Coordinates of C-alpha atoms in Angstrom, one line a residue:
X63 CA 0.0 0.0 0.0
X64 CA 1.1 3.5 -0.7
X65 CA -0.5 6.9 -0.7
X66 CA -1.3 9.6 -3.2
X67 CA 1.4 11.8 -1.8
X68 CA 3.9 9.5 -3.6
X69 CA 2.6 10.5 -7.0
X70 CA 5.0 12.6 -9.0
X71 CA 4.4 16.3 -8.7
X72 CA 2.1 18.0 -11.2
X73 CA 5.0 20.0 -12.6
X74 CA 8.8 19.7 -12.3
X75 CA 9.7 20.8 -8.8
X76 CA 12.5 23.2 -9.9
X77 CA 9.9 25.3 -11.8
X78 CA 7.6 25.4 -8.8
X79 CA 10.1 25.8 -6.0
X80 CA 9.7 29.6 -5.8
X81 CA 6.4 29.6 -3.8
X82 CA 7.4 27.2 -0.9
X83 CA 10.9 28.8 -0.7
X84 CA 9.4 32.2 -0.5
X85 CA 6.9 31.2 2.2
X86 CA 9.6 29.6 4.3
X87 CA 12.0 32.5 4.0
X88 CA 9.3 35.0 4.7
X89 CA 8.1 33.2 7.8
X90 CA 11.6 33.1 9.2
X91 CA 12.2 36.7 8.3
X92 CA 9.0 37.6 10.2
X93 CA 10.3 35.5 13.2
X94 CA 13.7 37.3 13.0
X95 CA 12.0 40.7 13.0
X96 CA 9.7 39.7 15.9
X97 CA 12.4 38.4 18.2
X98 CA 14.5 41.5 17.7
X99 CA 11.5 43.7 18.6
X100 CA 10.2 41.8 21.6
X101 CA 10.7 43.4 25.0
X102 CA 10.8 40.9 27.9
X103 CA 11.7 43.3 30.7
X104 CA 8.2 43.4 32.2
X105 CA 6.4 40.1 31.6
X106 CA 2.8 39.9 32.6
X107 CA 0.5 37.0 33.6
X108 CA 0.6 35.6 30.1
X109 CA 4.4 35.4 30.0
X110 CA 6.0 35.5 26.6
X111 CA 2.6 35.4 24.9
X112 CA 1.9 38.9 25.9
X113 CA 5.3 40.2 25.0
X114 CA 5.8 38.8 21.5
X115 CA 5.7 41.1 18.6
X116 CA 2.7 40.5 16.3
X117 CA 5.1 39.6 13.5
X118 CA 5.8 36.3 15.3
X119 CA 2.3 35.1 15.0
X120 CA 2.1 36.1 11.4
X121 CA 5.3 34.2 10.7
X122 CA 4.1 31.1 12.5
X123 CA 0.8 31.1 10.7
X124 CA 2.6 31.5 7.3
X125 CA 5.0 28.7 8.1
X126 CA 2.1 26.4 9.0
X127 CA 0.2 27.2 5.9
X128 CA 3.3 26.8 3.7
X129 CA 4.0 23.4 5.3
X130 CA 0.5 22.2 4.7
X131 CA 0.3 23.2 1.0
X132 CA 3.8 21.8 0.2
X133 CA 2.5 18.6 1.8
X134 CA -0.8 18.6 0.0
X135 CA -0.1 20.6 -3.1
X136 CA 2.0 19.8 -6.2
X137 CA 5.3 20.9 -4.6
X138 CA 6.2 17.5 -3.2
X139 CA 10.0 17.6 -3.4
X140 CA 11.2 15.6 -0.3
X141 CA 13.3 18.5 0.9
X142 CA 10.4 20.9 1.7
X143 CA 8.8 19.0 4.5
X144 CA 12.0 18.7 6.6
X145 CA 12.9 22.3 5.9
X146 CA 9.6 23.5 7.2
X147 CA 9.8 21.2 10.3
X148 CA 13.3 22.6 11.1
X149 CA 11.9 26.1 10.7
X150 CA 9.1 25.2 13.1
X151 CA 11.6 23.9 15.7
X152 CA 13.6 27.1 15.4
X153 CA 10.5 29.3 15.9
X154 CA 9.3 27.1 18.8
X155 CA 12.4 26.3 20.7
X156 CA 14.9 29.0 19.8
X157 CA 12.7 32.0 20.5
X158 CA 13.3 32.0 24.2
X159 CA 17.1 31.6 23.8
X160 CA 17.1 34.7 21.6
X161 CA 14.8 37.0 23.5
X162 CA 15.9 36.2 27.1
X163 CA 19.5 37.2 28.1
X164 CA 19.7 34.4 30.7
X165 CA 18.6 30.7 30.7
X166 CA 15.1 29.8 31.7
X167 CA 13.9 27.3 34.4
X168 CA 15.1 26.9 38.0
X169 CA 15.5 23.2 37.3
X170 CA 18.0 24.0 34.5
X171 CA 20.0 26.1 36.9
X172 CA 19.9 23.2 39.4
X173 CA 21.3 20.9 36.9
X174 CA 24.1 23.4 36.2
X175 CA 24.9 23.2 39.9
X176 CA 25.1 19.4 39.8
X177 CA 27.6 19.7 36.9
X178 CA 29.6 22.3 38.8
X179 CA 29.7 19.9 41.7
X180 CA 31.1 17.1 39.6
X181 CA 33.7 19.4 38.2
X182 CA 34.6 20.7 41.7
X183 CA 34.6 17.4 43.5
X184 CA 36.1 15.4 40.6
X185 CA 34.1 12.3 41.7
X186 CA 30.6 11.1 42.7
X187 CA 29.7 11.5 46.4
X188 CA 27.2 10.0 48.7
X189 CA 24.4 11.3 50.9
X190 CA 26.6 11.8 54.0
X191 CA 28.5 14.4 52.0
X192 CA 25.9 16.2 49.8
X193 CA 22.6 15.1 51.5
X194 CA 19.5 14.8 49.3
X195 CA 21.4 15.9 46.2
X196 CA 23.3 12.6 46.2
X197 CA 20.4 11.3 44.0
X198 CA 22.1 13.0 41.1
X199 CA 25.3 11.2 41.8
X200 CA 23.3 7.9 41.6
X201 CA 22.1 8.7 38.1
X202 CA 25.2 10.6 36.8
X203 CA 25.1 9.8 33.1
X204 CA 23.8 13.2 31.8
X205 CA 25.7 15.3 34.3
X206 CA 29.0 13.5 33.6
X207 CA 28.6 14.0 29.9
X208 CA 27.8 17.6 30.3
X209 CA 30.8 18.1 32.6
X210 CA 33.0 16.7 29.9
X211 CA 31.4 19.0 27.4
X212 CA 32.0 22.0 29.6
X213 CA 35.7 21.1 29.7
X214 CA 35.8 20.4 26.0
X215 CA 34.3 23.8 25.1
X216 CA 36.5 25.6 27.6
X217 CA 33.5 27.5 29.1
X218 CA 33.0 28.4 32.8
X219 CA 29.7 26.5 33.2
X220 CA 26.9 24.9 31.3
X221 CA 24.9 28.1 31.9
X222 CA 26.7 29.5 28.9
X223 CA 25.0 27.1 26.4
X224 CA 22.0 25.5 28.2
X225 CA 19.5 28.2 26.9
X226 CA 19.9 26.5 23.5
X227 CA 19.2 23.0 24.8
X228 CA 15.5 23.0 23.9
X229 CA 16.4 23.4 20.3
X230 CA 19.2 20.8 20.4
X231 CA 17.1 18.2 22.2
X232 CA 14.2 18.7 19.9
X233 CA 16.4 18.2 16.9
X234 CA 17.7 15.0 18.5
X235 CA 14.2 13.6 18.4
X236 CA 13.9 13.9 14.6
X237 CA 15.9 10.8 13.7
X238 CA 14.2 8.3 16.0
X239 CA 10.8 9.7 15.2
X240 CA 11.4 9.3 11.4
X241 CA 12.8 5.8 11.9
X242 CA 9.7 4.8 13.9
X243 CA 7.2 6.3 11.4
X244 CA 9.0 5.1 8.3
X245 CA 8.7 1.6 9.7
X246 CA 5.0 1.6 9.1
X247 CA 4.5 3.9 6.1
X248 CA 6.3 5.1 3.0
X249 CA 4.0 8.1 2.8
X250 CA 6.3 11.1 3.4
X251 CA 3.2 13.3 3.9
X252 CA 2.0 11.2 6.8
X253 CA 5.5 10.9 8.3
X254 CA 6.3 14.6 8.3
X255 CA 2.8 15.7 9.4
X256 CA 3.2 13.3 12.4
X257 CA 6.5 14.9 13.3
X258 CA 4.9 18.3 13.0
X259 CA 2.0 17.4 15.3
X260 CA 4.4 15.8 17.8
X261 CA 6.5 19.0 17.9
X262 CA 3.5 21.3 18.5
X263 CA 1.9 19.0 21.1
X264 CA 5.1 18.4 23.0
X265 CA 4.6 21.4 25.3
X266 CA 5.3 19.8 28.7
X267 CA 8.7 21.4 28.9
X268 CA 10.9 18.4 29.3
X269 CA 13.1 19.5 26.4
X270 CA 15.0 21.9 28.7
X271 CA 18.6 21.2 30.0
X272 CA 17.8 18.0 31.8
X273 CA 18.5 14.2 31.9
X274 CA 14.9 13.6 30.8
X275 CA 15.5 15.4 27.4
X276 CA 18.4 13.0 26.5
X277 CA 16.8 9.9 28.0
X278 CA 13.6 10.5 26.0
X279 CA 15.5 10.7 22.8
X280 CA 17.4 7.5 23.6
X281 CA 14.1 5.9 24.6
X282 CA 12.7 6.6 21.2
X283 CA 15.9 5.4 19.5
X284 CA 15.6 2.1 21.3
X285 CA 12.0 1.7 20.3
X286 CA 12.9 2.5 16.7
X287 CA 15.5 -0.2 16.6
X288 CA 13.2 -2.7 18.2
X289 CA 10.4 -1.9 15.8
X290 CA 12.6 -2.0 12.7
X291 CA 15.0 -4.9 13.6
X292 CA 12.9 -7.1 15.9
X293 CA 9.2 -6.6 14.9
X294 CA 7.2 -8.5 12.3
X295 CA 6.1 -11.8 13.8
X296 CA 9.4 -13.7 13.3
X297 CA 12.5 -13.6 15.3
X298 CA 15.4 -11.4 14.4
X299 CA 17.6 -14.4 14.3
X300 CA 15.4 -15.9 11.6
X301 CA 15.4 -12.8 9.5
X302 CA 19.2 -12.4 9.7
X303 CA 20.1 -16.1 9.3
X304 CA 21.7 -15.4 5.9
X305 CA 25.3 -14.7 5.3
X306 CA 26.6 -12.2 7.8
X307 CA 23.2 -12.2 9.6
X308 CA 24.6 -13.3 12.9
X309 CA 27.2 -10.5 12.8
X310 CA 24.7 -7.9 12.0
X311 CA 22.5 -9.1 14.8
X312 CA 25.4 -8.9 17.2
X313 CA 26.0 -5.3 16.2
X314 CA 22.4 -4.3 16.7
X315 CA 22.4 -6.1 20.1
X316 CA 25.5 -4.2 21.2
X317 CA 24.1 -0.9 20.1
X318 CA 20.8 -1.6 21.8
X319 CA 22.7 -2.5 25.0
X320 CA 24.7 0.7 24.9
X321 CA 21.6 2.8 24.5
X322 CA 19.8 1.0 27.3
X323 CA 22.8 1.6 29.6
X324 CA 22.8 5.3 28.7
X325 CA 19.1 5.6 29.6
X326 CA 19.4 3.6 32.9
X327 CA 22.4 5.6 34.3
X328 CA 20.8 9.0 33.3
X329 CA 17.2 9.0 34.5
X330 CA 15.0 7.4 37.1
X331 CA 11.6 7.2 35.3
X332 CA 12.5 6.6 31.6
X333 CA 13.9 3.0 32.1
X334 CA 10.6 2.0 33.8
X335 CA 8.6 3.5 30.9
X336 CA 10.9 1.7 28.4
X337 CA 10.4 -1.7 30.2
X338 CA 6.7 -1.2 30.1
X339 CA 6.7 -0.3 26.4
X340 CA 8.9 -3.2 25.4
X341 CA 6.7 -5.6 27.5
X342 CA 3.6 -4.4 25.8
X343 CA 5.1 -5.0 22.4
X344 CA 6.5 -8.4 23.4
X345 CA 3.3 -9.8 25.0
X346 CA 1.2 -8.4 22.2
X347 CA 3.4 -10.6 20.0
X348 CA 4.7 -7.7 17.8
X349 CA 8.2 -9.1 18.2
X350 CA 9.3 -12.5 19.5
X351 CA 12.9 -11.9 20.3
X352 CA 13.3 -11.6 24.0
X353 CA 16.7 -9.8 23.9
X354 CA 15.4 -6.2 24.0
X355 CA 13.0 -6.7 27.0
X356 CA 15.4 -9.0 29.0
X357 CA 18.4 -6.7 28.3
X358 CA 16.6 -3.6 29.5
X359 CA 15.0 -5.2 32.5
X360 CA 18.3 -6.8 33.7
X361 CA 20.3 -3.6 33.3
X362 CA 17.6 -1.5 35.0
X363 CA 17.3 -4.0 37.9
X364 CA 21.1 -4.2 38.3
X365 CA 21.4 -0.4 38.6
X366 CA 18.5 -0.2 41.0
X367 CA 20.1 -2.8 43.3
X368 CA 23.6 -1.2 43.2
X369 CA 24.2 2.4 42.5
X370 CA 20.6 3.6 43.0
X371 CA 19.9 1.5 46.0
X372 CA 20.4 4.2 48.7
X373 CA 17.9 6.5 47.0
X374 CA 15.3 3.8 46.4
X375 CA 15.6 2.5 50.0
X376 CA 14.8 6.0 51.3
X377 CA 11.9 6.6 48.9
X378 CA 10.4 3.1 48.8
X379 CA 7.8 3.7 51.6
X380 CA 6.4 6.7 49.8
X381 CA 6.4 4.8 46.5
X382 CA 4.5 1.9 48.0
X383 CA 2.0 4.3 49.5
X384 CA 1.2 5.9 46.2
X385 CA 1.1 2.5 44.3
X386 CA -2.4 2.0 42.9
X387 CA -3.6 5.5 43.9
X388 CA -4.5 6.5 40.4
X389 CA -6.8 9.4 41.5
X390 CA -4.2 10.8 43.8
X391 CA -1.3 10.4 41.3
X392 CA -3.3 12.2 38.6
X393 CA -4.6 14.9 40.9
X394 CA -1.2 15.9 42.1
X395 CA -0.3 16.6 38.5
X396 CA -1.8 20.0 39.2
X397 CA -0.5 20.1 42.8
X398 CA -0.2 23.9 42.9
X399 CA -3.4 25.7 41.9
X400 CA -2.9 28.2 39.0
X401 CA -4.0 31.6 40.1
X402 CA -4.8 34.6 37.9
X403 CA -6.2 35.0 34.4
X404 CA -2.9 34.2 32.6
X405 CA -2.0 31.1 34.6
X406 CA -5.5 29.6 34.4
X407 CA -5.9 30.4 30.7
X408 CA -2.6 29.0 29.6
X409 CA -3.1 25.9 31.7
X410 CA -6.4 25.2 29.9
X411 CA -5.0 25.9 26.5
X412 CA -2.3 23.3 27.2
X413 CA -4.9 20.8 28.4
X414 CA -7.1 21.4 25.3
X415 CA -4.1 21.0 23.0
X416 CA -3.2 17.6 24.5
X417 CA -6.8 16.5 24.6
X418 CA -7.3 17.5 21.0
X419 CA -4.3 15.5 19.8
X420 CA -5.5 12.5 21.7
X421 CA -9.0 12.9 20.3
X422 CA -7.6 13.2 16.7
X423 CA -5.5 10.1 17.4
X424 CA -8.6 8.1 18.3
X425 CA -10.3 9.4 15.1
X426 CA -7.4 8.5 13.0
X427 CA -7.2 5.0 14.4
X428 CA -10.9 4.5 13.7
X429 CA -11.0 6.2 10.3
X430 CA -8.0 4.4 8.9
X431 CA -8.5 0.6 9.5
X432 CA -5.6 -0.4 7.2
X433 CA -3.2 1.9 8.9
X434 CA -4.5 0.9 12.3
X435 CA -3.7 -2.7 11.4
X436 CA -0.2 -2.0 10.0
X437 CA 0.8 0.5 12.7
X438 CA -0.8 -1.3 15.7
X439 CA 2.6 -1.2 17.6
X440 CA 2.5 2.6 17.5
X441 CA -1.0 2.5 18.9
X442 CA 0.1 0.2 21.7
X443 CA 3.1 2.5 22.5
X444 CA 0.6 5.3 22.8
X445 CA -1.4 3.3 25.4
X446 CA 1.6 1.7 27.2
X447 CA 2.4 4.6 29.5
X448 CA -1.1 4.7 31.0
X449 CA -0.3 2.1 33.8
X450 CA 2.3 4.4 35.1
X451 CA -0.5 6.4 36.7
X452 CA -0.9 3.6 39.2
X453 CA 2.8 3.6 40.0
X454 CA 3.6 7.0 41.4
X455 CA 2.8 10.7 41.3
X456 CA 6.5 11.3 40.4
X457 CA 6.7 14.5 42.4
X458 CA 3.3 15.7 41.1
X459 CA 4.5 15.4 37.4
X460 CA 3.4 11.9 36.4
X461 CA 0.5 13.1 34.3
X462 CA 2.8 15.3 32.2
X463 CA 5.4 12.6 31.7
X464 CA 2.7 10.1 30.7
X465 CA 1.4 12.6 28.1
X466 CA 4.9 13.0 26.7
X467 CA 5.5 9.3 26.4
X468 CA 2.1 8.8 24.7
X469 CA 2.8 11.5 22.2
X470 CA 5.0 9.7 19.5
X471 CA 2.3 7.1 18.9
X472 CA -0.6 9.5 19.3
X473 CA 0.9 12.0 16.9
X474 CA 1.1 9.4 14.1
X475 CA -2.6 8.6 14.3
X476 CA -3.5 12.3 14.8
X477 CA -1.8 13.0 11.5
X478 CA -3.7 10.1 9.9
X479 CA -6.9 11.8 10.9
X480 CA -6.0 14.9 9.0
X481 CA -5.2 13.1 5.7
X482 CA -7.2 11.2 3.2
X483 CA -7.6 7.4 3.3
X484 CA -4.5 5.5 2.1
X485 CA -5.1 4.0 -1.3
X486 CA -3.4 1.8 -3.9
X487 CA -1.6 3.7 -6.6
X488 CA -3.8 3.5 -9.7
X489 CA -4.7 5.8 -12.4
X490 CA -8.3 5.9 -11.3
X491 CA -7.3 6.9 -7.7
X492 CA -4.9 9.5 -9.1
X493 CA -7.8 11.1 -11.0
X494 CA -9.9 10.9 -7.8
X495 CA -7.2 12.8 -5.8
X496 CA -7.6 15.9 -7.9
X497 CA -11.4 16.1 -7.1
X498 CA -11.0 15.7 -3.4
X499 CA -13.6 17.9 -1.5
X500 CA -12.2 21.2 -0.4
X501 CA -13.2 20.6 3.2
X502 CA -10.5 17.8 3.4
X503 CA -7.9 20.5 2.6
X504 CA -9.1 23.5 4.6
X505 CA -10.5 22.0 7.8
X506 CA -7.4 20.0 8.5
X507 CA -5.3 23.1 7.8
X508 CA -7.4 25.1 10.4
X509 CA -7.0 22.3 12.9
X510 CA -3.2 22.2 12.3
X511 CA -3.0 26.0 12.5
X512 CA -4.9 26.1 15.8
X513 CA -2.7 23.5 17.4
X514 CA 0.5 25.2 16.2
X515 CA -0.6 28.5 17.6
X516 CA -1.8 26.9 20.8
X517 CA 1.7 25.6 21.5
X518 CA 3.0 29.1 22.2
X519 CA 0.8 29.8 25.3
X520 CA 1.1 26.2 26.4
X521 CA 4.9 26.3 26.3
X522 CA 5.7 29.9 27.1
X523 CA 2.6 31.2 28.9
X524 CA 4.2 30.9 32.3
X525 CA 7.6 32.5 31.5
X526 CA 7.0 35.1 34.2
X527 CA 7.8 32.2 36.5
X528 CA 10.6 30.7 34.4
X529 CA 12.6 33.7 33.4
X530 CA 15.2 35.2 35.7
X531 CA 16.6 38.6 34.5
X532 CA 20.3 39.3 34.8
X533 CA 19.8 41.4 37.9
X534 CA 18.3 38.4 39.7
X535 CA 21.2 36.2 38.7
X536 CA 23.6 38.8 39.9
X537 CA 21.8 39.2 43.2
X538 CA 21.9 35.5 44.0
X539 CA 25.5 35.2 42.9
X540 CA 26.5 38.0 45.3
X541 CA 25.0 36.1 48.2
X542 CA 26.5 32.7 47.2
X543 CA 30.0 34.2 46.6
X544 CA 30.0 36.0 50.0
X545 CA 28.6 33.0 51.9
X546 CA 31.3 31.2 54.0
X547 CA 31.3 27.4 54.1
X548 CA 28.5 26.0 56.3
X549 CA 26.2 28.9 55.5
X550 CA 22.4 28.7 55.0
X551 CA 20.4 30.5 52.3
X552 CA 16.6 30.7 53.1
X553 CA 14.0 31.7 50.5
X554 CA 10.2 31.3 50.0
X555 CA 10.7 28.6 47.3
X556 CA 13.4 27.4 45.0
X557 CA 12.2 29.3 41.9
X558 CA 15.2 31.5 41.4
X559 CA 18.5 31.1 39.6
X560 CA 21.4 29.4 41.4
X561 CA 19.0 28.0 44.0
X562 CA 21.3 25.0 44.5
X563 CA 24.6 26.8 43.8
X564 CA 27.5 25.4 45.9
X565 CA 25.1 23.0 47.6
X566 CA 28.1 20.9 48.8
X567 CA 29.2 23.8 51.1
X568 CA 26.1 26.0 51.4
X569 CA 22.7 24.7 52.7
X570 CA 19.5 25.8 51.1
X571 CA 16.0 25.9 52.8
X572 CA 12.6 26.9 51.3
X573 CA 10.0 27.6 53.8
X574 CA 7.0 27.0 51.5
X575 CA 8.1 23.3 51.5
X576 CA 7.1 23.2 55.2
X577 CA 3.8 22.2 56.7
X578 CA 1.1 24.8 56.3
X579 CA 1.1 25.5 60.0
X580 CA 4.7 26.7 59.9
X581 CA 4.1 28.8 56.8
X582 CA 1.2 30.5 58.6
X583 CA 3.5 31.2 61.5
X584 CA 6.0 32.9 59.2
X585 CA 3.2 35.0 57.7
X586 CA 2.1 36.1 61.1
X587 CA 5.5 36.9 62.6
X588 CA 8.0 36.8 59.7
X589 CA 11.2 38.2 61.1
X590 CA 11.0 36.5 64.5
X591 CA 10.0 33.1 63.1
X592 CA 12.7 33.2 60.3
X593 CA 15.3 34.2 62.8
X594 CA 14.5 31.2 65.0
X595 CA 14.7 28.9 61.9
X596 CA 18.1 30.3 61.0
X597 CA 19.7 30.6 64.4
X598 CA 21.2 27.1 64.4
X599 CA 23.9 28.1 61.8
X600 CA 27.3 27.9 63.4
X601 CA 30.2 30.3 62.7
X602 CA 31.9 30.9 60.5
X603 CA 28.8 30.2 58.5
X604 CA 26.1 32.8 58.1
X605 CA 22.4 32.7 57.6
X606 CA 20.8 34.6 54.7
X607 CA 17.2 35.2 53.7
X608 CA 16.6 36.0 50.0
X609 CA 13.7 37.7 48.3
X610 CA 13.6 37.6 44.5
X611 CA 11.0 38.3 41.8
X612 CA 11.1 34.7 40.6
X613 CA 9.9 33.4 44.0
X614 CA 7.2 36.0 44.1
X615 CA 6.0 35.1 40.6
X616 CA 5.9 31.4 41.3
X617 CA 4.1 31.8 44.7
X618 CA 1.5 34.2 43.3
X619 CA 0.8 32.3 40.0
X620 CA 0.6 28.9 41.8
X621 CA -1.7 30.1 44.6
X622 CA 0.9 29.6 47.4
X623 CA 1.2 33.0 49.0
X624 CA -0.1 36.2 47.5
X625 CA 1.9 39.4 46.8
X626 CA 0.5 41.1 50.0
X627 CA 1.7 38.2 52.2
X628 CA 5.1 38.1 50.5
X629 CA 5.6 41.8 50.8
X630 CA 4.7 41.7 54.5
X631 CA 7.4 39.1 55.1
X632 CA 10.0 41.1 53.3
X633 CA 9.1 44.3 55.0
X634 CA 9.2 42.6 58.4
X635 CA 12.7 41.3 57.8
X636 CA 13.9 44.6 56.4
X637 CA 12.7 46.5 59.5
X638 CA 13.9 44.0 62.0
X639 CA 17.1 44.6 64.1
X640 CA 17.7 40.9 63.8
X641 CA 18.7 41.2 60.2
X642 CA 21.0 43.4 58.1
X643 CA 20.7 44.1 54.4
X644 CA 23.7 42.6 52.5
X645 CA 22.6 42.9 48.8
X646 CA 19.9 44.2 46.6
X647 CA 18.9 45.5 43.2
X648 CA 15.9 45.8 41.0
X649 CA 15.2 42.0 41.1
X650 CA 15.2 41.6 44.9
X651 CA 17.1 41.9 48.1
X652 CA 19.1 39.7 50.6
X653 CA 19.4 40.0 54.4
X654 CA 21.7 38.2 56.8
X655 CA 21.0 37.3 60.4
X656 CA 23.2 39.4 62.5
X657 CA 26.1 37.6 64.2
X658 CA 25.5 37.1 67.9
X659 CA 21.8 37.7 67.6
X660 CA 19.9 36.0 70.4
X661 CA 17.1 33.7 69.4
X662 CA 13.8 35.5 70.0
X663 CA 11.2 33.9 72.1
X664 CA 7.9 33.2 70.3
X665 CA 5.0 35.6 71.2
X666 CA 1.6 34.4 72.1
X667 CA 0.4 35.0 68.6
X668 CA 3.3 33.0 67.2
X669 CA 2.8 29.9 69.3

């Protein structure tokens, strides 16, 4: 079976290349103009969405329309689809790197601190040295590789290139996605539309500078190898029993093993997802070779029982308590309550985008029975992550991770829903293709355009939380650089840059992680309560309390403490004789507990 997209173009592609080239270049020119005329100095509740120059939206709409008509029109040269997809990734994933002068996401800054620790210590360390942060030394693959890259590039830290990681990690996904989709269809139109839908629906933010971004690409690479080399109802050994078949099979087995090892030593969740996916394919009899499943399970289990055992031993009680609690694990996916028009709106846009893609996938699977039969493994892979809801809340993020792991398979069938039925290549069908009803061209285009535009608020709508201006970075760096060994840095929450900087010599404490009763006590008597919390620091260490715009944005937009409460805490600390101001600028301020300050007794109101 093939599809009408594989018909030769209606005219030689060289004579019709002007239009798709012009649309692509024009959309990128509009993007370039927009990012150089976007001011991010005062982000509102809608994050980057409210700051983007209108030319950005025009460029993205033109890019989407150009992609669709090069896919469906007579301009079917195979170079256009990948060119437009790369253009999409640039507009989606490079915009933030261009418009923001500093890297986004507190978690990315945390990972930079882990790399700095590896470079400083020169070796992995245990919990008795670095406390809870030892978990990163128990899954060191990503961090060790990045530490080597920092040395190779000769830069001071990963912060100098991690802003571009979303674009890099998204480009890394292209090859495994193409290999997976090409396993089940030769229709370039379906393949590239599926890649496009995957890109615009992958809003959950795991493409940032993180182990998950690399582990996910490796996960897809392993599945692509299994589907291409082991699937099909007969064993790989049978298919490669000819001359040199055994050697080729050994090479694929070695490659598979290396990729599995890289996943297992880099991330906690992805190996479990991989085992589940391989098990679903194996027991559904879509491949009969046991090597992939057994190899992955054995390597994962071996790592859990050795290097990762300290972490798993400590967290096992909580994991067992959440096992089977599907409602609780799903509910905690929205653990903090979005507050304000911008946060609520962008949250709903993201949910509608994901829901629409899953609905389209169901329509595509029902509407294309031939494709559903041929690409059943992709349908199974889209469903395979669902049991993970019963395993854990994964720090309130399981629902987002499940959506991400479902997306490769779902995007393929969502693309099928937007395309005509697959047909055999005959002259009669070729004639029929030219009389296709207009609604099958324009309605899918509108759906594709809506999804592509919806990606922007889903992905960047909360950048008021994620972006840290240079002044905020400078403020925190002043505090960390001045802090003697054994010091303590206190903040409302960890949403600020360098929140884990020098964690091997400076402790960090975020009072919004405490029980609500203690947080209420801080709100009632801020300076006195914080002074008591910080009084245990021994000389020569000092205790600092830090107020930054990133903490305030996160607390407000997630319904933790409102601006009035946070301002009251800061004013109380600033006016208290227990503290002295040691740093400050437009992004916030920092105070240190005065040396020799007696611990204040709690008042009646504070008890």
